[in-house]
Amino acid sequence: MSAPTRRYEDAVARYFEAWNAGPDAVAKAVAAAWTEDGGYTDPLADVRGHQQIAAVIVAAHEQFPGFSFRLLGAVDGHHDTARFSWELVSDAEEGPAPVVGFDVITLDGEDRIRSVFGFLDRVPAGA
């Protein structure tokens, strides 16, 4: 694996650590993944800074308790930008993921996330 490829995969791994962190660990995981003024934008949220990003993550877990986010396929990147697909899956049972998405991230010089632009490909009715 080349160093540039590893850069993107490591950043995405920290991203998923933040999204899958428990309520007591989410702030620390967000701080490890994002720059201090980093942003997160998807059809349901447009926030900046660690506190607001952590709040979005906590709200997602409140809406989908017992679910985890996981990478779906490979991470692709160039320059300071990477893209990847993900799914939200039940920790307890098999079945199709109720939420599937695609994210594009930009990184700073220290490989921390400056911005996330998320797209939702599958969302349950009423979510």
XYZ file of C-alpha atoms in Angstrom:
127
model
C 0.000 0.000 0.000
C 1.426 3.396 -0.937
C 1.905 6.172 1.605
C -0.716 8.416 -0.050
C -3.288 5.608 0.011
C -2.517 4.906 3.679
C -3.035 8.600 4.436
C -6.628 8.485 3.226
C -7.402 5.140 4.847
C -6.031 6.307 8.208
C -8.110 9.503 8.073
C -11.244 7.516 7.202
C -10.514 5.045 10.017
C -10.413 7.957 12.509
C -13.633 9.263 10.962
C -15.389 5.949 11.660
C -13.903 5.799 15.163
C -15.630 9.119 15.837
C -18.934 8.004 14.307
C -18.871 4.768 16.306
C -17.650 6.215 19.607
C -19.824 5.955 22.696
C -21.270 9.096 24.287
C -18.331 9.431 26.692
C -15.698 9.050 23.962
C -17.195 10.934 21.024
C -15.668 14.349 21.866
C -12.160 12.889 22.072
C -12.642 10.890 18.854
C -13.939 13.952 16.989
C -10.936 15.978 18.191
C -8.588 13.246 16.917
C -10.243 13.146 13.491
C -11.156 16.768 12.654
C -9.337 20.078 12.671
C -10.604 22.430 15.364
C -12.638 24.436 12.849
C -13.543 21.397 10.723
C -16.961 21.054 9.182
C -19.569 18.424 8.439
C -22.286 18.937 5.824
C -24.937 16.504 4.610
C -28.604 16.914 3.630
C -29.609 16.960 7.323
C -26.783 18.955 8.937
C -24.336 21.777 8.287
C -22.070 22.265 11.301
C -18.576 23.461 12.209
C -16.303 22.748 15.139
C -15.812 19.772 17.396
C -18.790 20.396 19.656
C -21.317 20.669 16.836
C -19.887 17.672 14.963
C -20.061 15.591 18.155
C -23.681 16.676 18.641
C -24.584 15.426 15.136
C -22.941 12.073 15.887
C -24.729 11.713 19.227
C -28.064 12.575 17.564
C -27.498 9.880 14.902
C -26.902 7.282 17.620
C -30.020 8.413 19.477
C -32.030 7.968 16.271
C -30.430 4.568 15.507
C -29.479 2.936 18.824
C -27.584 -0.323 18.471
C -26.246 0.545 15.011
C -22.704 1.199 13.776
C -21.237 2.901 10.754
C -18.871 0.893 8.573
C -16.893 1.404 5.408
C -18.482 0.006 2.264
C -15.805 -0.679 -0.347
C -12.460 1.030 -0.771
C -11.282 4.550 0.012
C -10.217 6.546 -3.045
C -8.189 9.731 -2.820
C -5.907 12.261 -4.425
C -4.221 15.417 -3.228
C -5.989 16.372 0.019
C -9.345 14.790 -0.890
C -10.804 11.317 -0.403
C -14.143 9.673 -1.112
C -15.757 6.555 0.290
C -19.109 4.848 0.790
C -20.497 3.677 4.115
C -23.479 1.945 5.628
C -25.245 1.996 8.985
C -25.736 -1.574 10.198
C -27.367 -3.219 13.195
C -24.958 -4.507 15.823
C -27.404 -7.272 16.772
C -28.981 -8.691 13.635
C -28.366 -9.353 9.962
C -30.249 -7.535 7.272
C -29.961 -4.658 4.863
C -28.497 -1.405 6.120
C -31.268 1.167 6.641
C -28.923 4.034 5.773
C -26.235 4.076 3.084
C -24.173 7.065 2.072
C -21.177 8.468 0.270
C -18.785 11.035 1.766
C -16.053 13.278 0.413
C -13.477 14.561 2.909
C -10.698 17.119 2.656
C -7.593 16.867 4.831
C -5.142 19.371 6.244
C -1.351 18.962 6.198
C -1.516 16.795 9.330
C -4.129 14.493 7.788
C -6.957 15.728 9.979
C -10.352 16.335 8.393
C -11.080 19.911 7.371
C -14.443 19.186 5.802
C -16.910 16.415 5.090
C -19.540 16.575 2.382
C -21.968 13.705 2.830
C -24.623 12.312 0.534
C -27.390 9.955 1.620
C -28.150 7.211 -0.904
C -30.672 5.315 1.238
C -32.649 6.665 4.184
C -35.688 5.079 5.846
C -39.000 6.870 5.456
C -39.546 9.422 8.188
C -35.871 9.705 9.126
